[in-house]
């Protein structure tokens, strides 16, 4: 067989050849913008010339701080295709973390969108390796000496760049993931990993993405390659919709309606907010969506069922992480399960799914042996695939996590006889009460099944006798008219759990704090608890 290299270049060349007129639509701070794949390709080539003029070399890390926009997509291709590495920076990190990752990566240049530039300005004196700053958009030009304007960099450049032949195993992307303690950890992606991941994402039993789709990644493009959607969507020539700066739930709804989006992906908290809009205005119609992969944290069964029944929005659980490019399992419904009764089908769809093709999974006991596939025994999820990292970038935490060819995820799960994974918790979030494990995720899912509950997060708090006990933080829906008490919520979930699982305390909050990637921040909740801020009696609490 031919040993053709698996590089991102092929992902760019195909739509230009076969779907040059398909559209890329991008919300920007100036309004909506669209162009065709042929224009996109031309600008990627011009950008490659610009990168060469800047002196960017193969192997250099080039940082990008941007919302999901057409310019970000251009950088997704131009930087890797000249042999450099795109560092997709989570600009919502704290300033100390941002400084840490930009210095740790030794980025040589930083592309920043105008709307984010004010975050960068105060950091500049602490970034010795970054010697070029490029601003995208003209809403705001930061006070940075020698700052380059993105459009000026492209203007007048030739339409074709002689892209070099690249080793498929060379690094082309870099993302940092949060660590339980200490600084974020970096993961390098290779051309080969992104190529194979993009291909698998399009498989029929995964997202089945095709040219006929209109794909909108709401998940930020700095979060684990935008879950792979921008690369796969480009490869198949799908219409792409990039929701731009600060997309509100209404922006998301309007883009789905206006562009007839068929595939969209985001963490559950985004969709919880969208659902509240739908509830307020039943005339909104998102029925063009044919699949909505949702992950990053667990999606309650009740939410999957409600979105499908009431709004015709089919949610599919996707499980993965930064280290796995990110996708590991997908909530594909096997044909035998599709024939089962509705309730059983939803039981399966509430699980995290089965491994996508190419992914090997082991749910391991402490001794490394596989647990029984009985849906009950718990173990840690280990992963192995050509798109799973085998180290953290320049980080001595590598040896704790990557062991004998397996990536140890730190997630605890059970696996059933059909092979469906049920994520029980992150190791660090499990609650150990009197020697027995309690899953915070299962309690949260049950609480969010109550019609008046918008968000629920459960944390372990210290207890003198039981060592740890669950404490639930609950946000009620804004339009809730009935008074919902802690007792009512406990009675609602009680039939599903052993008595000792039930939270000792329910605290009502106006909002659950979120992480930089939009998940419930249990770290912050624990901090609040230890500062005494969660203990103060709330009107509805026990
Ligand atoms: P961070 O840790 O910075 O949030 P990641 O996005 O890499 O970054 O987080 C991955 C983690 O998110 C997984 O290890 C798992 O704990 C959780 N997760 C991802 N997808 C799901 C899902 N579908 N259901 C439950 N938890 C999930």
XYZ file of C-alpha atoms and ligand atoms in Angstrom:
569
model
C 0.000 0.000 0.000
C 1.037 3.560 -0.515
C 2.426 5.232 2.514
C 0.795 8.615 1.865
C 1.260 10.947 4.820
C -1.799 11.700 6.923
C -1.584 15.460 7.202
C -4.061 18.310 7.536
C -3.218 19.450 4.014
C -5.617 16.895 2.586
C -8.384 18.262 4.796
C -7.970 21.659 3.161
C -7.483 20.523 -0.426
C -10.614 18.401 -0.726
C -13.332 21.031 -0.170
C -11.464 23.469 -2.404
C -11.462 20.923 -5.203
C -14.980 19.563 -4.823
C -17.037 22.073 -2.817
C -15.465 25.459 -3.565
C -18.817 27.281 -3.451
C -19.966 25.982 -0.085
C -20.171 28.651 2.601
C -18.408 29.475 5.818
C -20.602 31.839 7.849
C -19.055 33.720 10.724
C -20.537 36.040 13.340
C -18.066 38.840 14.027
C -18.125 41.940 16.207
C -19.109 43.858 13.061
C -22.029 41.597 12.144
C -22.412 38.480 10.039
C -19.846 37.631 7.397
C -19.687 34.785 4.906
C -17.391 33.565 2.190
C -16.825 30.423 0.142
C -14.314 27.613 0.606
C -12.446 28.926 -2.464
C -11.968 32.312 -0.718
C -11.096 30.586 2.524
C -8.396 28.572 0.781
C -6.976 31.674 -0.868
C -6.708 33.432 2.485
C -5.118 30.387 4.163
C -2.446 30.498 1.446
C -1.979 34.244 1.887
C -1.733 33.785 5.633
C 0.944 31.132 5.098
C 2.954 33.738 3.164
C 2.389 36.186 6.006
C 3.659 33.653 8.536
C 6.773 33.134 6.447
C 7.347 36.889 6.221
C 7.085 37.060 10.003
C 9.879 34.509 10.245
C 7.715 31.768 11.783
C 9.652 28.505 11.465
C 8.597 24.836 11.409
C 8.187 23.578 14.958
C 7.480 27.064 16.377
C 4.517 27.454 18.691
C 2.153 30.189 17.530
C -0.521 31.213 20.040
C -4.079 32.111 19.030
C -6.591 33.768 21.325
C -9.856 34.005 19.463
C -13.557 33.216 19.497
C -14.931 30.846 16.868
C -14.528 32.982 13.746
C -13.419 32.595 10.135
C -9.971 34.001 10.975
C -9.534 31.414 13.704
C -10.390 28.728 11.136
C -7.781 30.168 8.744
C -5.171 29.918 11.504
C -6.305 26.324 12.262
C -4.945 25.408 8.822
C -2.217 27.891 7.879
C -0.090 27.410 11.019
C 0.010 23.581 10.831
C 0.445 23.538 7.028
C 3.634 25.613 7.185
C 4.942 23.072 9.722
C 4.375 25.168 12.853
C 2.163 24.398 15.842
C -1.058 26.256 16.640
C -1.424 26.826 20.374
C -5.166 27.250 20.908
C -5.269 29.398 24.034
C -8.165 29.303 26.469
C -8.384 33.037 27.029
C -10.806 32.560 29.943
C -8.015 31.254 32.167
C -6.802 33.439 35.039
C -3.968 35.845 34.071
C -1.381 33.771 36.023
C -2.452 30.617 34.169
C -2.350 32.436 30.822
C 1.149 33.700 31.526
C 2.150 30.201 32.592
C 0.928 28.445 29.443
C 2.233 31.079 27.014
C 5.662 30.895 28.658
C 5.616 27.128 29.055
C 4.844 26.736 25.336
C 7.473 29.370 24.509
C 5.116 30.838 21.937
C 6.955 33.011 19.427
C 3.938 34.985 18.226
C 0.408 35.677 19.447
C -2.646 36.229 17.246
C -5.360 37.897 19.276
C -8.853 39.037 18.405
C -9.667 42.700 19.027
C -12.360 41.835 21.585
C -9.828 39.873 23.673
C -6.808 42.148 23.230
C -7.397 43.917 26.549
C -6.700 40.600 28.316
C -3.310 40.372 26.631
C -2.095 43.942 27.118
C -1.247 43.665 30.843
C 0.571 40.338 30.295
C 2.989 41.481 27.604
C 5.867 42.404 29.900
C 5.758 38.860 31.319
C 5.946 37.056 27.953
C 9.618 37.117 26.972
C 9.367 34.593 24.121
C 6.495 36.276 22.273
C 8.028 38.865 20.000
C 5.193 39.447 17.524
C 1.571 40.345 18.195
C -1.074 40.262 15.486
C -4.534 41.738 16.060
C -7.615 40.415 14.267
C -10.442 42.888 13.723
C -10.386 46.651 13.958
C -12.741 47.286 16.860
C -9.825 47.913 19.194
C -6.094 48.201 18.563
C -4.101 47.458 21.688
C -1.169 49.512 22.924
C 1.453 47.035 21.788
C 4.582 48.343 20.083
C 4.940 46.942 16.547
C 1.512 45.281 16.606
C 0.607 43.805 13.204
C -2.875 44.014 11.713
C -4.082 40.598 10.484
C -5.609 41.944 7.281
C -2.438 43.895 6.474
C -0.459 40.668 6.917
C -2.593 39.004 4.223
C -3.043 41.956 1.881
C -1.331 41.620 -1.464
C 0.123 38.185 -0.672
C 0.144 35.586 -3.488
C -2.863 33.231 -3.684
C -0.811 30.035 -3.573
C 1.790 28.950 -1.043
C 4.226 26.079 -1.652
C 3.264 24.069 1.408
C 6.098 21.781 2.505
C 5.754 17.987 2.715
C 5.323 17.224 6.388
C 5.943 14.221 8.581
C 2.536 12.961 9.721
C 3.975 12.418 13.194
C 5.052 16.020 13.586
C 3.163 18.154 16.091
C 0.711 20.674 14.649
C -1.540 21.635 17.580
C -1.290 22.335 21.296
C -4.007 22.652 23.954
C -3.698 22.908 27.714
C -6.086 21.164 30.069
C -6.797 22.098 33.665
C -5.165 19.995 36.371
C -6.695 19.155 39.762
C -3.732 20.825 41.422
C -0.942 22.835 39.894
C -0.603 24.400 36.482
C -2.469 23.414 33.298
C -0.951 20.510 31.344
C -0.144 20.737 27.634
C -1.073 18.175 24.977
C 0.553 18.111 21.539
C -1.543 16.882 18.612
C 0.115 15.452 15.527
C -1.120 15.689 11.930
C -1.749 11.962 12.008
C -3.837 12.145 15.185
C -6.001 14.980 13.867
C -6.416 13.274 10.487
C -7.582 9.985 12.014
C -9.771 11.697 14.594
C -11.427 13.822 11.885
C -12.096 10.744 9.785
C -13.612 8.822 12.669
C -15.828 11.740 13.650
C -17.469 11.504 10.220
C -18.174 7.758 10.514
C -21.820 6.800 10.182
C -22.039 5.504 13.752
C -20.418 8.641 15.102
C -21.449 12.122 13.839
C -22.020 10.959 10.247
C -20.896 14.397 9.138
C -21.217 15.101 5.455
C -21.268 17.847 2.857
C -25.043 18.054 3.337
C -24.600 19.239 6.921
C -24.540 22.743 8.315
C -22.148 22.454 11.243
C -21.939 24.925 14.108
C -19.366 24.325 16.847
C -20.496 26.371 19.840
C -17.799 24.641 21.876
C -14.859 27.070 21.765
C -12.180 26.285 19.202
C -9.606 26.499 22.018
C -11.296 23.600 23.829
C -9.725 20.364 22.544
C -9.731 21.359 18.848
C -13.335 22.554 19.022
C -14.055 18.851 19.646
C -12.747 18.193 16.137
C -15.769 19.730 14.406
C -13.943 22.464 12.434
C -11.458 19.996 10.920
C -14.060 17.343 10.036
C -16.555 19.871 8.700
C -13.915 21.392 6.423
C -12.792 18.018 5.123
C -16.294 16.955 4.070
C -17.122 20.413 2.693
C -20.018 21.038 5.085
C -21.391 24.548 5.454
C -19.865 25.953 8.617
C -21.375 28.449 11.019
C -18.970 30.040 13.478
C -20.826 31.816 16.297
C -18.187 34.499 16.965
C -17.615 36.685 20.022
C -19.694 36.218 23.204
C -22.524 34.205 21.633
C -25.626 34.472 23.825
C -28.245 31.698 23.935
C -30.390 33.899 21.648
C -27.502 34.281 19.160
C -27.196 30.495 19.098
C -30.913 30.041 18.523
C -30.969 32.669 15.759
C -27.983 31.137 13.975
C -29.515 27.656 14.102
C -32.805 29.003 12.731
C -31.272 31.382 10.197
C -28.640 29.036 8.786
C -30.609 25.779 9.181
C -27.885 24.236 11.307
C -27.990 20.419 11.354
C -25.096 19.603 13.722
C -24.097 21.657 16.729
C -22.046 20.857 19.801
C -21.519 22.428 23.214
C -21.284 21.593 26.909
C -24.631 20.954 28.661
C -24.723 24.314 30.475
C -25.024 26.091 27.092
C -27.988 23.927 26.110
C -29.617 24.342 29.518
C -29.673 28.081 28.760
C -30.994 27.526 25.213
C -33.757 25.319 26.605
C -34.895 28.121 28.912
C -35.331 30.374 25.874
C -37.345 27.710 24.108
C -39.541 27.350 27.165
C -40.233 31.105 27.144
C -41.000 31.274 23.433
C -42.495 28.091 21.975
C -42.502 29.645 18.494
C -38.732 29.128 18.317
C -37.970 26.138 16.164
C -34.658 24.269 16.130
C -35.891 21.201 14.307
C -33.273 21.379 11.559
C -30.822 19.919 14.094
C -30.295 16.256 13.303
C -27.734 15.618 16.016
C -26.369 17.541 18.946
C -23.311 15.878 20.471
C -23.073 16.997 24.069
C -20.225 16.344 26.446
C -17.621 17.807 28.718
C -19.858 16.843 31.617
C -22.780 14.481 32.027
C -26.116 15.241 30.388
C -29.065 14.276 32.602
C -31.346 11.587 31.152
C -34.362 13.816 31.825
C -32.812 16.591 29.715
C -32.111 14.295 26.754
C -35.698 13.050 26.911
C -37.253 16.489 27.356
C -35.270 18.078 24.490
C -36.266 15.306 22.129
C -39.917 15.006 23.140
C -40.744 18.677 23.481
C -38.414 20.364 21.018
C -37.407 17.604 18.588
C -33.717 18.113 19.399
C -31.773 14.832 19.384
C -28.943 14.963 21.910
C -26.190 12.373 21.836
C -23.746 11.891 24.671
C -20.130 12.368 23.677
C -17.345 11.582 26.111
C -13.763 12.662 25.761
C -11.064 14.998 26.944
C -8.209 17.216 25.807
C -5.761 14.276 25.918
C -7.961 12.311 23.463
C -8.265 15.027 20.769
C -11.063 14.743 22.305
C -13.551 12.012 21.340
C -13.435 8.593 23.044
C -17.018 7.288 23.197
C -20.290 8.231 21.536
C -23.863 7.494 22.550
C -24.688 5.681 19.348
C -27.798 3.497 19.751
C -27.242 -0.075 18.590
C -29.972 -1.504 16.380
C -30.999 -4.038 19.030
C -31.413 -1.239 21.566
C -33.324 0.926 19.091
C -36.024 -1.791 19.090
C -36.421 -1.703 22.862
C -39.077 0.249 24.724
C -38.655 3.997 25.032
C -37.621 4.048 28.663
C -34.850 1.487 28.101
C -33.628 3.426 25.082
C -33.285 6.557 27.183
C -31.466 4.553 29.863
C -28.829 3.747 27.250
C -28.740 7.237 25.812
C -28.042 8.665 29.255
C -24.836 6.613 29.324
C -21.643 7.894 27.717
C -21.842 5.404 24.832
C -19.502 2.907 23.247
C -15.940 3.466 22.018
C -15.761 5.104 18.610
C -13.992 3.016 15.935
C -10.243 2.996 16.570
C -10.583 3.617 20.310
C -9.766 0.886 22.843
C -11.106 1.232 26.350
C -10.351 -0.593 29.557
C -12.270 0.058 32.746
C -9.678 -1.057 35.243
C -9.678 -2.074 38.866
C -6.860 -0.887 41.102
C -4.825 -3.970 40.130
C -5.211 -3.061 36.441
C -7.559 -5.951 35.644
C -10.680 -5.184 33.642
C -13.888 -4.907 35.700
C -16.808 -7.221 34.975
C -19.030 -5.857 32.226
C -22.055 -6.006 34.477
C -22.907 -2.306 34.540
C -22.140 -2.182 38.259
C -18.492 -2.764 39.062
C -16.551 0.499 39.049
C -13.091 1.126 37.703
C -10.938 3.825 36.152
C -11.296 4.461 32.410
C -8.099 3.859 30.452
C -7.834 4.772 26.766
C -5.669 3.816 23.821
C -5.973 5.157 20.229
C -3.827 6.833 17.573
C -5.372 10.139 18.670
C -4.737 9.722 22.395
C -1.695 11.564 23.747
C 1.171 9.586 25.247
C 2.651 12.404 27.294
C 2.117 15.919 28.590
C 4.246 18.516 26.888
C 7.410 19.035 28.943
C 5.734 18.030 32.180
C 6.849 15.583 34.836
C 3.224 14.648 35.600
C 3.384 12.487 32.456
C 4.509 9.347 34.264
C 1.476 9.312 36.629
C -0.992 9.380 33.757
C 0.482 7.559 30.774
C 1.387 4.051 31.885
C 2.318 1.046 29.728
C 0.671 2.437 26.622
C -2.577 3.441 28.349
C -3.848 6.896 29.226
C -5.352 6.825 32.725
C -8.239 9.294 32.569
C -9.014 9.752 36.269
C -12.675 9.086 35.426
C -14.571 6.330 37.186
C -17.116 4.285 35.250
C -18.986 1.016 34.940
C -19.431 -0.828 31.670
C -22.523 -2.878 30.850
C -22.833 -6.142 28.895
C -23.566 -4.153 25.692
C -20.279 -2.267 26.157
C -21.892 1.056 27.107
C -19.863 3.141 29.474
C -21.619 4.817 32.394
C -19.470 7.555 33.833
C -19.889 7.587 37.588
C -17.644 10.497 38.480
C -14.240 12.043 38.239
C -12.051 10.348 40.826
C -11.607 13.672 42.581
C -15.376 14.354 42.767
C -16.530 10.972 44.115
C -17.868 11.180 47.652
C -16.767 8.540 50.141
C -19.270 8.378 52.977
C -18.615 5.833 55.740
C -16.494 3.800 53.337
C -19.186 3.722 50.612
C -18.913 5.574 47.304
C -21.552 8.098 46.275
C -21.629 9.477 42.732
C -22.041 13.245 42.563
C -22.975 12.941 38.865
C -25.921 10.619 39.544
C -27.288 12.893 42.266
C -26.932 15.928 39.978
C -28.687 14.173 37.115
C -31.567 13.191 39.385
C -31.922 16.708 40.821
C -31.865 18.233 37.328
C -34.732 15.880 36.467
C -37.003 18.018 38.666
C -38.964 20.414 36.439
C -38.084 23.447 38.576
C -34.335 22.816 38.695
C -32.086 24.564 36.175
C -28.667 23.482 37.518
C -27.380 21.193 40.249
C -23.872 20.446 41.446
C -23.007 18.120 44.305
C -19.778 18.247 46.300
C -18.305 16.267 49.190
C -18.036 18.128 52.471
C -16.197 16.893 55.573
C -18.166 15.055 58.264
C -16.852 14.058 61.713
C -18.264 10.534 61.600
C -18.903 9.626 57.957
C -15.711 11.425 56.796
C -17.530 12.902 53.775
C -21.151 13.700 53.013
C -22.816 15.076 49.849
C -23.932 18.706 49.738
C -26.087 19.769 46.791
C -26.105 23.250 45.275
C -29.239 23.940 43.269
C -30.330 26.747 40.957
C -34.043 27.016 40.301
C -35.429 28.007 36.923
C -36.197 31.731 36.802
C -39.818 31.197 35.794
C -40.534 28.834 38.703
C -43.640 30.110 40.406
C -44.131 27.389 43.038
C -41.984 27.398 46.146
C -39.605 24.460 45.905
C -38.161 23.331 49.206
C -35.146 21.174 49.917
C -37.505 18.557 51.387
C -39.485 18.460 48.144
C -36.333 17.935 46.097
C -35.121 15.192 48.413
C -38.467 13.402 48.215
C -38.316 13.730 44.436
C -34.967 11.939 44.152
C -35.322 9.598 47.155
C -36.954 6.685 45.238
C -33.831 6.350 43.071
C -31.172 6.111 45.768
C -30.186 4.334 48.957
C -30.993 6.587 51.902
C -27.365 7.279 52.748
C -26.830 8.766 49.254
C -29.252 11.618 49.834
C -27.535 14.989 50.391
C -27.590 16.206 53.995
C -27.939 19.775 52.820
C -29.374 21.479 49.770
C -28.236 25.032 49.245
C -30.084 27.247 46.770
C -27.852 29.535 44.744
C -28.575 32.149 42.059
C -25.983 30.475 39.807
C -23.439 27.644 39.887
C -19.941 28.995 39.178
C -18.548 27.714 35.857
C -15.050 26.714 34.767
C -13.317 28.381 31.827
C -14.819 25.698 29.588
C -18.365 26.168 30.875
C -18.589 23.227 33.275
C -19.795 23.442 36.881
C -16.793 24.511 38.934
C -16.763 22.228 41.948
C -13.375 23.646 42.915
C -15.017 27.062 43.445
C -17.979 25.514 45.293
C -15.575 23.704 47.627
C -13.674 26.967 48.198
C -16.948 28.761 49.004
C -17.905 25.983 51.389
C -14.576 26.128 53.211
C -14.803 29.926 53.448
C -18.242 29.468 55.011
C -20.061 31.103 52.089
C -22.161 28.066 51.241
C -23.218 27.403 54.813
C -25.216 30.601 55.247
C -28.908 29.770 55.430
C -30.708 30.390 52.137
C -34.452 30.961 51.961
C -35.214 27.493 50.714
C -32.422 25.456 52.259
C -32.833 22.775 54.896
P -10.964 20.215 31.652
O -10.530 19.119 32.606
O -9.978 21.334 31.532
O -12.393 20.611 31.819
P -11.485 18.455 29.441
O -12.496 19.014 28.561
O -10.364 17.732 28.861
O -10.878 19.609 30.238
O -12.261 17.563 30.496
C -12.471 16.216 30.251
C -13.289 15.607 31.352
O -14.653 16.036 31.243
C -13.350 14.102 31.292
O -12.209 13.501 31.863
C -14.633 13.818 32.071
O -14.400 13.861 33.461
C -15.527 14.982 31.698
N -16.440 14.600 30.605
C -16.236 14.737 29.281
N -17.292 14.289 28.579
C -18.205 13.843 29.474
C -19.502 13.245 29.371
N -20.101 13.041 28.207
N -20.111 12.892 30.521
C -19.533 13.116 31.718
N -18.324 13.680 31.884
C -17.655 14.032 30.779
